[in-house]
Short mmCIF file of C-alpha atoms and ligand atoms in Angstrom, two decimals:
data_model
loop_
_atom_site.label_atom_id
_atom_site.label_comp_id
_atom_site.label_asym_id
_atom_site.label_seq_id
_atom_site.Cartn_x
_atom_site.Cartn_y
_atom_site.Cartn_z
CA VAL A 1 81.43 111.34 91.90
CA THR A 2 83.07 113.13 89.12
CA VAL A 3 86.19 112.03 87.70
CA PRO A 4 88.02 113.32 84.41
CA GLU A 5 87.12 113.05 80.98
CA GLY A 6 88.25 109.88 79.77
CA TYR A 7 87.99 108.03 82.62
CA GLU A 8 84.34 106.36 84.32
CA TRP A 9 83.61 105.48 87.73
CA ASP A 10 80.74 102.64 89.13
CA VAL A 11 79.90 101.22 92.55
CA LEU A 12 81.57 97.59 93.32
CA VAL A 13 79.66 97.26 96.44
CA ARG A 14 77.54 99.09 99.10
CA TRP A 15 76.53 98.79 103.00
CA GLY A 16 74.21 96.55 103.30
CA GLN A 17 74.82 94.58 99.83
CA PRO A 18 74.42 90.65 100.52
CA MET A 19 77.65 88.93 100.20
CA TRP A 20 76.16 85.66 100.45
CA SER A 21 72.85 84.51 97.96
CA GLY A 22 69.71 83.90 100.12
CA VAL A 23 70.20 87.32 102.36
CA ALA A 24 67.54 89.99 102.15
CA ASP A 25 69.08 92.99 100.76
CA VAL A 26 69.13 95.60 103.15
CA ASP A 27 65.91 97.00 103.58
CA GLN A 28 66.08 100.75 104.19
CA ALA A 29 62.79 101.59 106.02
CA THR A 30 64.91 99.84 108.73
CA GLY A 31 68.45 99.22 107.92
CA GLY A 32 68.17 95.92 107.95
CA THR A 33 68.41 93.30 110.91
CA ALA A 34 71.55 91.59 112.59
CA GLU A 35 71.32 88.31 110.88
CA THR A 36 71.08 90.24 107.36
CA GLN A 37 74.15 92.37 108.04
CA ALA A 38 76.15 89.80 109.29
CA LYS A 39 76.15 88.50 105.19
CA SER A 40 76.78 92.09 103.82
CA PHE A 41 79.00 95.13 103.37
CA GLY A 42 79.41 96.64 106.15
CA ASP A 43 78.95 100.14 106.65
CA ASN A 44 81.58 103.30 106.52
CA THR A 45 84.14 101.93 104.12
CA ASP A 46 87.91 103.02 104.55
CA GLY A 47 91.29 101.57 103.98
CA MET A 48 91.31 98.41 101.48
CA ALA A 49 93.48 96.67 99.64
CA VAL A 50 93.55 94.09 97.05
CA PHE A 51 94.85 90.48 97.38
CA SER A 52 95.82 87.39 95.01
CA LYS A 53 95.03 83.75 94.87
CA GLY A 54 95.49 81.96 91.55
CA ASP A 55 92.90 83.60 89.53
CA HIS A 56 90.80 85.06 92.16
CA GLN A 57 91.83 88.35 93.37
CA ILE A 58 90.45 89.29 97.03
CA LEU A 59 89.29 92.66 98.52
CA ALA A 60 89.68 93.31 102.20
CA VAL A 61 88.15 96.55 102.90
CA ASN A 62 87.57 98.28 106.17
CA ASN A 63 83.87 99.34 107.82
CA GLU A 64 85.34 102.15 109.95
CA TYR A 65 82.18 102.80 111.97
CA ILE A 66 78.61 102.66 111.53
CA GLN A 67 75.65 106.08 110.68
CA ASN A 68 73.90 105.28 113.96
CA LYS A 69 70.51 106.87 112.03
CA VAL A 70 70.78 105.45 108.86
CA LEU A 71 71.92 101.54 110.71
CA LEU A 72 69.08 101.63 113.42
CA LYS A 73 66.77 103.89 111.22
CA ASP A 74 63.46 102.76 113.13
CA ARG A 75 64.61 103.75 116.56
CA GLU A 76 64.65 106.97 118.00
CA ASP A 77 67.79 108.93 117.27
CA GLY A 78 69.35 105.96 116.23
CA LYS A 79 69.30 104.49 119.83
CA ALA A 80 69.90 101.07 120.10
CA ILE A 81 66.93 99.66 122.58
CA ASN A 82 67.40 95.93 122.74
CA VAL A 83 70.47 93.17 122.35
CA ALA A 84 69.81 92.88 118.83
CA ASP A 85 70.03 96.08 118.03
CA VAL A 86 73.38 96.50 118.96
CA GLN A 87 74.14 93.56 117.77
CA LYS A 88 73.27 94.64 114.34
CA MET A 89 75.61 97.77 114.98
CA LYS A 90 78.16 95.53 116.36
CA ASN A 91 77.85 93.45 112.59
CA ALA A 92 78.72 96.36 110.26
CA HIS A 93 81.86 97.12 111.86
CA GLY A 94 85.22 95.55 111.18
CA ILE A 95 86.16 94.41 108.34
CA SER A 96 84.35 92.83 104.81
CA ILE A 97 86.93 90.74 102.50
CA LEU A 98 85.08 89.82 99.60
CA GLU A 99 86.11 87.93 96.45
CA ILE A 100 85.76 90.20 93.59
CA GLU A 101 85.76 89.83 89.51
CA GLU A 102 85.99 91.95 86.04
CA GLY A 103 82.92 91.00 83.95
CA ALA A 104 81.00 92.23 80.76
CA ASN A 105 79.34 95.00 82.90
CA GLY A 106 82.46 95.92 85.12
CA TRP A 107 83.61 95.15 88.54
CA ALA A 108 81.60 93.07 90.85
CA PRO A 109 81.62 91.05 93.75
CA VAL A 110 81.22 87.33 93.59
CA LEU A 111 78.12 85.94 95.50
CA ASP A 112 78.94 83.15 97.63
CA SER A 113 82.94 83.08 97.01
CA GLU A 114 84.98 80.29 99.39
CA PHE A 115 86.89 83.56 100.39
CA ASN A 116 83.76 85.85 101.45
CA ARG A 117 83.91 86.74 104.91
CA ARG A 118 82.93 89.03 107.99
CA ILE A 119 84.99 90.51 111.01
CA THR A 120 82.90 91.53 113.05
CA ILE A 121 83.47 93.64 116.87
CA ASP A 122 82.58 89.45 118.33
CA THR A 123 85.18 87.93 115.99
CA PRO A 124 88.08 85.82 117.99
CA MET A 125 91.56 87.10 117.50
CA GLU A 126 94.73 86.17 118.93
CA LEU A 127 97.18 88.65 121.17
CA THR A 128 100.13 88.66 120.17
CA GLY A 129 103.83 90.15 120.94
CA PRO A 130 104.98 91.72 124.45
CA VAL A 131 101.38 92.77 125.50
CA ALA A 132 99.79 88.73 125.32
CA GLY A 133 99.21 87.84 128.96
CA HIS A 134 100.03 90.60 130.72
CA GLU A 135 98.01 91.31 133.68
CA LEU A 136 96.38 94.62 132.30
CA VAL A 137 94.76 92.77 129.17
CA LYS A 138 93.38 90.20 131.62
CA THR A 139 89.47 89.96 131.75
CA SER A 140 86.66 87.86 133.58
CA ALA A 141 86.19 86.32 129.81
CA ASP A 142 89.84 85.58 128.99
CA PRO A 143 91.64 85.37 132.15
CA GLU A 144 94.61 84.42 130.10
CA GLY A 145 94.58 88.00 128.50
CA LYS A 146 95.64 85.88 124.84
CA THR A 147 92.24 85.65 123.09
CA VAL A 148 90.40 89.18 122.26
CA LEU A 149 86.63 89.50 120.37
CA GLY A 150 86.98 91.71 118.20
CA THR A 151 87.78 94.94 116.48
CA TRP A 152 86.74 98.25 115.32
CA ASN A 153 86.78 101.59 113.82
CA ASN A 154 89.36 100.08 111.62
CA CYS A 155 90.59 102.86 109.93
CA GLY A 156 93.16 102.99 107.66
CA ASN A 157 95.38 100.12 106.19
CA GLY A 158 98.73 98.46 105.67
CA GLU A 159 99.73 95.38 103.29
CA THR A 160 103.18 93.40 104.18
CA PRO A 161 105.64 92.23 101.90
CA TRP A 162 103.77 88.72 102.65
CA GLY A 163 100.89 89.37 101.16
CA THR A 164 98.76 90.21 104.55
CA TYR A 165 96.22 92.54 105.28
CA LEU A 166 96.89 95.33 108.19
CA THR A 167 94.00 96.81 109.53
CA CYS A 168 94.39 99.70 112.39
CA GLU A 169 92.03 100.22 114.93
CA GLU A 170 90.93 104.19 115.53
CA ASN A 171 88.36 105.44 117.74
CA PHE A 172 88.61 102.61 119.84
CA ASN A 173 87.39 104.70 122.83
CA GLY A 174 83.72 105.90 122.14
CA TYR A 175 82.63 102.39 122.80
CA PHE A 176 83.19 101.91 125.78
CA GLY A 177 80.85 102.81 129.01
CA SER A 178 80.13 103.31 132.01
CA SER A 179 76.95 101.96 134.48
CA ASP A 180 78.29 103.33 137.30
CA GLU A 181 78.39 107.34 136.18
CA ASN A 182 80.71 108.33 138.93
CA GLN A 183 83.25 105.81 138.40
CA GLU A 184 86.55 107.25 138.71
CA LEU A 185 88.72 106.09 136.00
CA PRO A 186 92.46 105.71 135.50
CA ALA A 187 95.01 109.08 134.27
CA GLU A 188 95.94 105.95 131.04
CA LEU A 189 92.63 105.55 130.00
CA LYS A 190 91.74 108.97 130.03
CA ARG A 191 94.81 110.01 127.61
CA TYR A 192 93.14 107.63 125.51
CA GLY A 193 89.43 109.93 125.69
CA ILE A 194 87.70 107.10 127.13
CA LYS A 195 84.89 107.91 129.33
CA THR A 196 82.02 106.50 131.40
CA SER A 197 79.79 107.95 128.44
CA SER A 198 79.76 106.14 125.51
CA ARG A 199 78.91 106.57 121.55
CA TYR A 200 77.10 103.59 121.09
CA GLY A 201 75.69 102.74 124.17
CA PHE A 202 77.18 99.18 124.00
CA GLU A 203 77.38 98.70 127.73
CA LYS A 204 73.89 98.79 128.50
CA PHE A 205 73.40 95.44 126.58
CA ASP A 206 76.70 94.09 126.67
CA ALA A 207 78.33 93.34 130.31
CA ARG A 208 82.26 93.58 128.08
CA PHE A 209 81.61 97.19 127.04
CA ASP A 210 80.98 98.42 130.86
CA LEU A 211 84.13 99.75 132.66
CA SER A 212 82.77 99.32 135.82
CA LYS A 213 83.03 95.42 135.31
CA ASP A 214 85.77 95.03 133.26
CA ILE A 215 88.43 97.91 133.43
CA ASN A 216 90.73 95.87 131.29
CA GLU A 217 88.78 95.28 128.13
CA PRO A 218 90.24 98.50 127.22
CA ASN A 219 93.55 98.02 126.68
CA ARG A 220 92.86 95.07 123.92
CA HIS A 221 92.04 97.31 121.60
CA GLY A 222 93.65 100.15 120.09
CA TYR A 223 96.51 97.71 117.78
CA ILE A 224 97.27 96.74 113.98
CA VAL A 225 95.53 93.42 113.03
CA GLU A 226 97.04 91.08 111.13
CA ILE A 227 94.86 89.59 108.76
CA ASP A 228 95.59 86.74 106.08
CA ALA A 229 92.62 87.30 103.62
CA THR A 230 93.70 84.76 101.55
CA ASP A 231 92.57 82.01 103.96
CA PRO A 232 88.40 82.46 105.19
CA THR A 233 89.60 80.02 108.11
CA SER A 234 92.73 82.15 109.84
CA THR A 235 92.55 84.09 112.91
CA PRO A 236 93.31 87.46 112.94
CA LYS A 237 96.62 88.63 115.30
CA LYS A 238 96.37 91.92 117.12
CA ARG A 239 100.64 92.95 116.68
CA THR A 240 100.75 94.77 120.08
CA ALA A 241 104.51 95.39 119.84
CA LEU A 242 103.25 98.40 117.03
CA GLY A 243 101.48 100.13 120.24
CA ARG A 244 98.25 101.06 121.18
CA PHE A 245 97.13 104.17 119.97
CA LYS A 246 94.34 105.84 117.52
CA HIS A 247 96.05 103.82 114.79
CA GLU A 248 95.53 105.52 111.38
CA ASN A 249 97.21 103.49 108.95
CA ALA A 250 100.57 101.16 108.51
CA GLU A 251 102.54 102.01 105.81
CA VAL A 252 105.61 99.12 105.52
CA VAL A 253 108.45 98.90 103.74
CA LEU A 254 111.75 96.83 103.90
CA ALA A 255 115.04 97.73 104.32
CA SER A 256 117.79 96.23 102.21
CA ASP A 257 118.82 94.34 104.83
CA GLY A 258 115.32 92.74 104.61
CA ARG A 259 114.17 94.05 108.25
CA VAL A 260 110.49 95.93 108.04
CA VAL A 261 110.01 98.95 108.93
CA VAL A 262 106.28 100.42 109.53
CA TYR A 263 105.33 104.18 109.86
CA MET A 264 102.33 104.53 111.91
CA GLY A 265 100.12 107.84 112.22
CA ASP A 266 98.26 108.36 115.92
CA ASP A 267 95.25 110.53 114.72
CA GLU A 268 94.35 113.37 117.69
CA ARG A 269 95.32 116.54 117.99
CA GLY A 270 98.70 117.00 119.51
CA GLU A 271 99.51 113.01 119.06
CA PHE A 272 102.41 111.72 117.90
CA LEU A 273 104.11 109.80 114.61
CA TYR A 274 105.36 106.36 115.17
CA ARG A 275 107.84 103.91 113.43
CA PHE A 276 108.45 100.41 114.26
CA VAL A 277 111.60 98.23 112.70
CA SER A 278 112.26 94.40 113.05
CA ASP A 279 114.33 92.66 115.45
CA ASN A 280 114.38 89.94 112.12
CA ALA A 281 114.94 90.30 108.55
CA TYR A 282 112.65 89.57 106.09
CA VAL A 283 113.30 86.25 104.23
CA GLU A 284 111.09 85.51 101.03
CA GLY A 285 109.08 82.44 101.82
CA GLY A 286 110.34 82.19 105.21
CA ASP A 287 108.51 82.62 108.83
CA THR A 288 106.66 85.44 109.03
CA ASP A 289 104.96 85.40 112.38
CA ASN A 290 107.54 87.20 114.61
CA LEU A 291 108.41 90.37 112.26
CA LEU A 292 105.17 92.20 113.48
CA THR A 293 106.16 91.02 117.06
CA GLU A 294 109.51 91.67 117.88
CA GLY A 295 111.24 94.80 117.30
CA GLN A 296 111.34 98.49 118.75
CA LEU A 297 108.99 100.87 118.47
CA TYR A 298 110.20 104.61 118.18
CA VAL A 299 108.47 108.20 118.03
CA ALA A 300 109.02 111.34 115.60
CA LYS A 301 110.97 114.36 116.77
CA PHE A 302 110.83 117.06 114.73
CA ASN A 303 113.45 120.11 114.78
CA ASP A 304 112.82 123.72 113.41
CA ASP A 305 116.28 123.29 111.44
CA LEU A 306 114.51 121.13 109.25
CA THR A 307 116.30 117.94 110.90
CA GLY A 308 114.71 115.38 112.61
CA GLU A 309 115.16 111.84 115.12
CA TRP A 310 113.41 108.56 115.95
CA LEU A 311 113.36 108.33 119.84
CA ALA A 312 113.11 104.75 120.96
CA LEU A 313 110.59 103.91 123.53
CA THR A 314 112.35 101.70 125.95
CA PRO A 315 112.26 100.98 129.66
CA GLU A 316 115.71 103.57 130.00
CA THR A 317 113.57 106.46 128.19
CA THR A 318 110.53 106.35 129.27
CA GLY A 319 110.84 104.32 133.22
CA MET A 320 107.82 102.16 131.68
CA THR A 321 108.07 98.33 131.01
CA LYS A 322 108.64 96.96 127.40
CA GLU A 323 104.54 95.47 128.07
CA GLU A 324 103.22 98.93 129.53
CA ILE A 325 104.78 100.86 126.67
CA CYS A 326 102.89 99.03 123.99
CA ILE A 327 100.05 99.13 126.17
CA HIS A 328 100.38 103.11 127.21
CA THR A 329 102.23 104.24 124.11
CA ARG A 330 100.90 107.38 124.50
CA VAL A 331 102.51 108.15 127.61
CA ALA A 332 105.55 106.57 126.76
CA ALA A 333 106.05 109.05 123.81
CA SER A 334 105.26 112.53 125.90
CA ALA A 335 107.88 111.01 128.66
CA VAL A 336 110.39 111.14 125.66
CA GLY A 337 109.77 114.49 124.28
CA ALA A 338 108.14 113.54 120.76
CA THR A 339 107.15 116.27 118.45
CA THR A 340 102.96 116.62 119.37
CA MET A 341 101.62 116.76 115.67
CA ASP A 342 98.34 118.37 114.10
CA ARG A 343 96.76 114.79 113.61
CA PRO A 344 98.69 112.40 111.97
CA GLU A 345 96.70 110.14 108.99
CA TRP A 346 98.06 108.68 106.48
CA VAL A 347 101.88 107.44 105.79
CA ALA A 348 102.90 106.92 102.41
CA VAL A 349 106.51 105.51 101.32
CA ASN A 350 107.47 106.28 97.96
CA PRO A 351 108.57 103.57 95.73
CA LEU A 352 111.06 105.98 93.63
CA ARG A 353 112.95 107.48 96.49
CA VAL A 354 114.01 106.75 100.20
CA GLU A 355 111.61 109.39 101.17
CA ALA A 356 108.04 109.52 103.41
CA TYR A 357 104.86 111.68 103.43
CA CYS A 358 102.37 111.56 106.57
CA ALA A 359 98.78 113.59 106.25
CA LEU A 360 98.58 116.14 109.13
CA THR A 361 95.26 116.51 108.81
CA ASN A 362 94.17 119.71 110.88
CA ASN A 363 94.58 120.98 114.11
CA LYS A 364 91.97 123.46 115.55
CA ASN A 365 94.04 123.35 118.57
CA ARG A 366 97.51 124.44 117.23
CA GLY A 367 99.85 126.67 119.71
CA LEU A 368 96.38 127.48 121.23
CA LYS A 369 95.73 123.99 124.13
CA PRO A 370 98.02 121.31 125.19
CA ASN A 371 97.26 117.23 124.31
CA ALA A 372 95.68 115.56 126.37
CA GLY A 373 98.33 114.34 128.22
CA GLY A 374 99.24 118.03 128.68
CA ASP A 375 102.05 118.37 126.10
CA GLU A 376 102.29 121.56 124.58
CA THR A 377 101.67 122.13 121.19
CA PRO A 378 103.73 125.28 119.68
CA VAL A 379 103.91 126.77 116.44
CA GLY A 380 106.98 126.12 114.32
CA GLY A 381 108.61 122.72 112.74
CA PRO A 382 106.22 120.80 110.77
CA ASN A 383 102.95 122.20 112.64
CA PRO A 384 103.89 126.11 111.19
CA ARG A 385 100.31 126.67 111.44
CA GLU A 386 98.34 128.23 114.65
CA ALA A 387 94.62 127.04 115.50
CA ASN A 388 95.25 125.25 111.56
CA ASN A 389 92.13 123.99 109.88
CA PHE A 390 94.02 123.43 106.25
CA GLY A 391 96.70 120.91 107.02
CA GLN A 392 99.55 119.99 105.23
CA ILE A 393 101.76 116.89 104.22
CA VAL A 394 105.25 116.80 105.76
CA ARG A 395 108.28 114.53 104.01
CA TRP A 396 111.90 113.14 105.63
CA ARG A 397 114.39 111.50 104.11
CA PRO A 398 116.59 109.30 106.26
CA GLU A 399 120.19 110.61 106.84
CA GLY A 400 121.81 107.72 105.57
CA GLY A 401 118.83 106.29 103.09
CA GLU A 402 117.51 103.48 104.91
CA HIS A 403 114.27 103.86 106.74
CA THR A 404 116.17 101.84 109.79
CA ASP A 405 118.17 104.91 110.20
CA ASP A 406 117.41 107.37 113.72
CA GLY A 407 118.41 110.89 112.07
CA PHE A 408 115.96 112.39 108.99
CA THR A 409 115.96 115.43 107.50
CA TRP A 410 112.42 117.01 106.09
CA ASP A 411 110.35 119.12 104.59
CA LEU A 412 106.99 120.16 103.83
CA TYR A 413 105.71 118.85 100.68
CA VAL A 414 102.47 121.08 100.88
CA LEU A 415 100.60 123.11 103.01
CA ALA A 416 97.16 123.28 102.29
CA GLY A 417 95.01 126.72 101.64
CA ASN A 418 93.25 128.62 99.95
CA PRO A 419 94.90 131.80 98.14
CA GLU A 420 91.84 133.08 96.24
CA LEU A 421 90.88 134.64 99.81
CA TYR A 422 94.15 134.97 101.40
CA PRO A 423 97.27 136.02 99.12
CA GLU A 424 99.89 136.27 101.59
CA GLY A 425 100.40 135.09 104.98
CA PRO A 426 99.86 131.72 106.51
CA LEU A 427 96.72 130.61 105.14
CA ALA A 428 97.55 131.02 101.10
CA GLY A 429 98.96 127.69 101.65
CA SER A 430 102.49 126.93 99.34
CA ASP A 431 103.62 127.87 96.40
CA ASN A 432 101.90 124.37 94.87
CA ILE A 433 98.21 125.45 95.88
CA ASN A 434 96.52 127.57 93.27
CA ALA A 435 92.52 127.70 92.08
CA GLY A 436 92.42 124.41 90.76
CA ASN A 437 93.48 122.12 93.55
CA MET A 438 92.11 123.91 96.74
CA PHE A 439 91.71 121.44 99.50
CA ASN A 440 91.62 121.09 103.18
CA SER A 441 92.12 118.08 105.47
CA PRO A 442 94.48 115.76 103.61
CA ASP A 443 94.04 111.90 104.90
CA GLY A 444 94.20 109.42 103.22
CA MET A 445 97.85 108.70 100.73
CA VAL A 446 98.89 105.95 98.65
CA PHE A 447 101.68 105.64 96.13
CA ASP A 448 100.87 104.41 93.08
CA SER A 449 103.94 102.35 91.27
CA LYS A 450 104.74 105.28 89.26
CA GLY A 451 105.49 107.37 92.40
CA LEU A 452 102.72 109.42 91.91
CA LEU A 453 100.99 110.16 95.58
CA TRP A 454 97.47 109.99 95.43
CA ILE A 455 95.53 112.51 98.76
CA GLN A 456 92.30 112.04 99.57
CA THR A 457 90.41 114.57 101.81
CA ASP A 458 88.42 114.69 105.25
CA GLY A 459 87.48 117.92 105.57
CA ASN A 460 85.17 120.88 106.09
CA TYR A 461 83.20 120.77 102.41
CA SER A 462 80.48 123.55 103.19
CA ASN A 463 82.76 125.49 100.40
CA GLU A 464 81.74 129.11 102.75
CA GLY A 465 84.13 131.38 104.04
CA ASP A 466 87.78 129.94 104.81
CA PHE A 467 86.98 126.66 102.67
CA ALA A 468 85.14 128.87 99.72
CA GLY A 469 86.05 127.20 96.48
CA GLN A 470 87.31 124.13 97.50
CA GLY A 471 84.56 122.08 97.34
CA ASN A 472 83.29 118.66 98.34
CA ASN A 473 85.50 116.12 99.90
CA GLN A 474 88.62 115.04 96.81
CA MET A 475 90.89 112.87 95.42
CA LEU A 476 94.14 114.87 94.06
CA ILE A 477 97.11 113.29 92.39
CA GLY A 478 100.62 114.83 93.55
CA ASP A 479 104.18 114.41 90.94
CA PRO A 480 106.91 115.11 93.71
CA ALA A 481 109.18 115.18 91.52
CA THR A 482 107.64 118.38 90.15
CA GLY A 483 105.68 119.59 93.71
CA GLU A 484 102.79 119.73 91.17
CA ILE A 485 99.04 118.42 92.45
CA VAL A 486 95.70 117.83 90.71
CA ARG A 487 92.33 117.36 91.54
CA PHE A 488 91.11 114.16 90.06
CA LEU A 489 87.91 113.03 91.30
CA THR A 490 85.53 114.79 93.63
CA GLY A 491 82.60 113.23 95.59
CA PRO A 492 79.27 113.21 96.05
CA GLN A 493 77.82 116.11 98.77
CA ASN A 494 78.72 115.53 103.03
CA CYS A 495 80.63 112.24 102.05
CA GLU A 496 84.44 111.79 103.01
CA VAL A 497 86.54 110.01 100.57
CA THR A 498 88.62 106.98 101.86
CA GLY A 499 90.90 104.22 101.14
CA LEU A 500 92.27 103.42 97.74
CA CYS A 501 94.08 100.44 95.97
CA PHE A 502 94.33 99.05 92.61
CA SER A 503 93.68 96.45 90.33
CA LEU A 504 96.03 93.34 89.93
CA ASP A 505 95.91 94.97 86.07
CA ARG A 506 96.10 98.59 87.32
CA ARG A 507 93.69 99.55 85.49
CA THR A 508 91.15 100.31 87.78
CA ALA A 509 91.64 102.12 91.02
CA PHE A 510 89.08 101.07 94.27
CA VAL A 511 88.61 104.10 95.60
CA GLY A 512 85.96 104.43 99.09
CA ILE A 513 83.10 106.98 99.60
CA GLN A 514 82.04 107.06 103.89
CA HIS A 515 78.86 108.23 103.91
CA PRO A 516 77.64 109.82 101.03
CA ALA A 517 74.53 112.33 102.47
CA ALA A 518 74.12 110.96 105.37
FE1 LIG B 1 89.60 107.75 110.77
FE2 LIG B 1 92.03 109.44 110.93
O1 LIG B 1 90.94 108.68 109.92
CA1 LIG B 2 91.27 108.06 107.65
CA1 LIG B 3 90.09 112.09 108.74
CA1 LIG B 4 85.67 109.09 108.59
#
């Protein structure tokens, strides 16, 4: 990791590091066991946030997915051969919640802290909101459709004003498969990329992941989960009112009337950007349990004239029931003619003015192929480049100065590019890109309290061809007031830079380095 002069870096916690005493450190020859993994920091760090309780600082971290060949080093091609292997894979996923403290040697996790907790693919959670109890989420193990096991592929995150953690289920589809390879799957499942062949092979050892046994299990995943990270006995709650898609992060902001606005991207080529507005207002110290269960979901439409609007997803506009909208959200958004985007990743709200930013990471299909629902992906608006492999950041300002407004104006904050290779034309990038700050594939984005935008990348790190001079994945800082963008941190080879939060004294930034050299 490279940081500027005057800054230092150190490792806070790594995959396989025990969170409780008496647990063996990871065995690099085998990747450890299901038992050691259940009590250690998970794999592939992503979104995270710091919470406080009394004098304690508690870090919640997403463990997005796994490197099969690293975790199952003792298995050919990293393929599970038994139930114990699958259990180890499950235990490396989810969320690691750990107390951290700063001592003489810097920051470290607190072993055995009462706050330490692992949430995995098997942790019971409550399904809340419109979808709870619906026919489409009932399974043989849960005939009431209200209690779900686990969360996985947790990518970005969010924080609520009432101090809870939001973790976002992204590529949940790759965990399902079928023992019947000829099984015909419903179009609604195919829209989410669910196939009879899985990426991890869970279905061979756990019937819950076998589509021929339980066709409704996938409908119970792809949501945002709310967790009280300061209470290790709390039950995580899946918030179905926020829709079901490949959630990147959840950026929460309060309107001046106290209603809760959540901005959310669906990270897939040609999918959409969403907004949720709560029915009720947040009152400090009041009941917060209904704020993310009752409200209206919207999807963004961008016009070429730099205006746009939030389209409400309702039974009237979509021809679907409220419950179906929350389960088959992509289908609902297609029905209202939302704008197909270049893979919406994190959204970040500027604390100094009423505006929001979304990283559109890249989209090799732009202008060439429709999305999985058959919606066209024309070049134009906030997606101005055919076969876009550099990405851009779009921002919008609500027309009346409130995030609850339905109209907005928009522009591009930055169009990534390579001005060294392409001095002119669409691949040059915008004027605020130069030889010293070139990057591709913006992904994580967080505003700090001073209004600077931290931008992390998850892109091509070959440093060759179109990407020559862009180097490894990195973290940059942008000043929206001036447009200036500077590179701050460069990650090691092969990593993705993911997740960012700050210590309570704001002197330390915690940064995720995902799959270095893997
Ligand atoms: Fe897990 Fe869209 O990144
Ligand atoms: Ca990401
Ligand atoms: Ca990404
Ligand atoms: Ca990743």
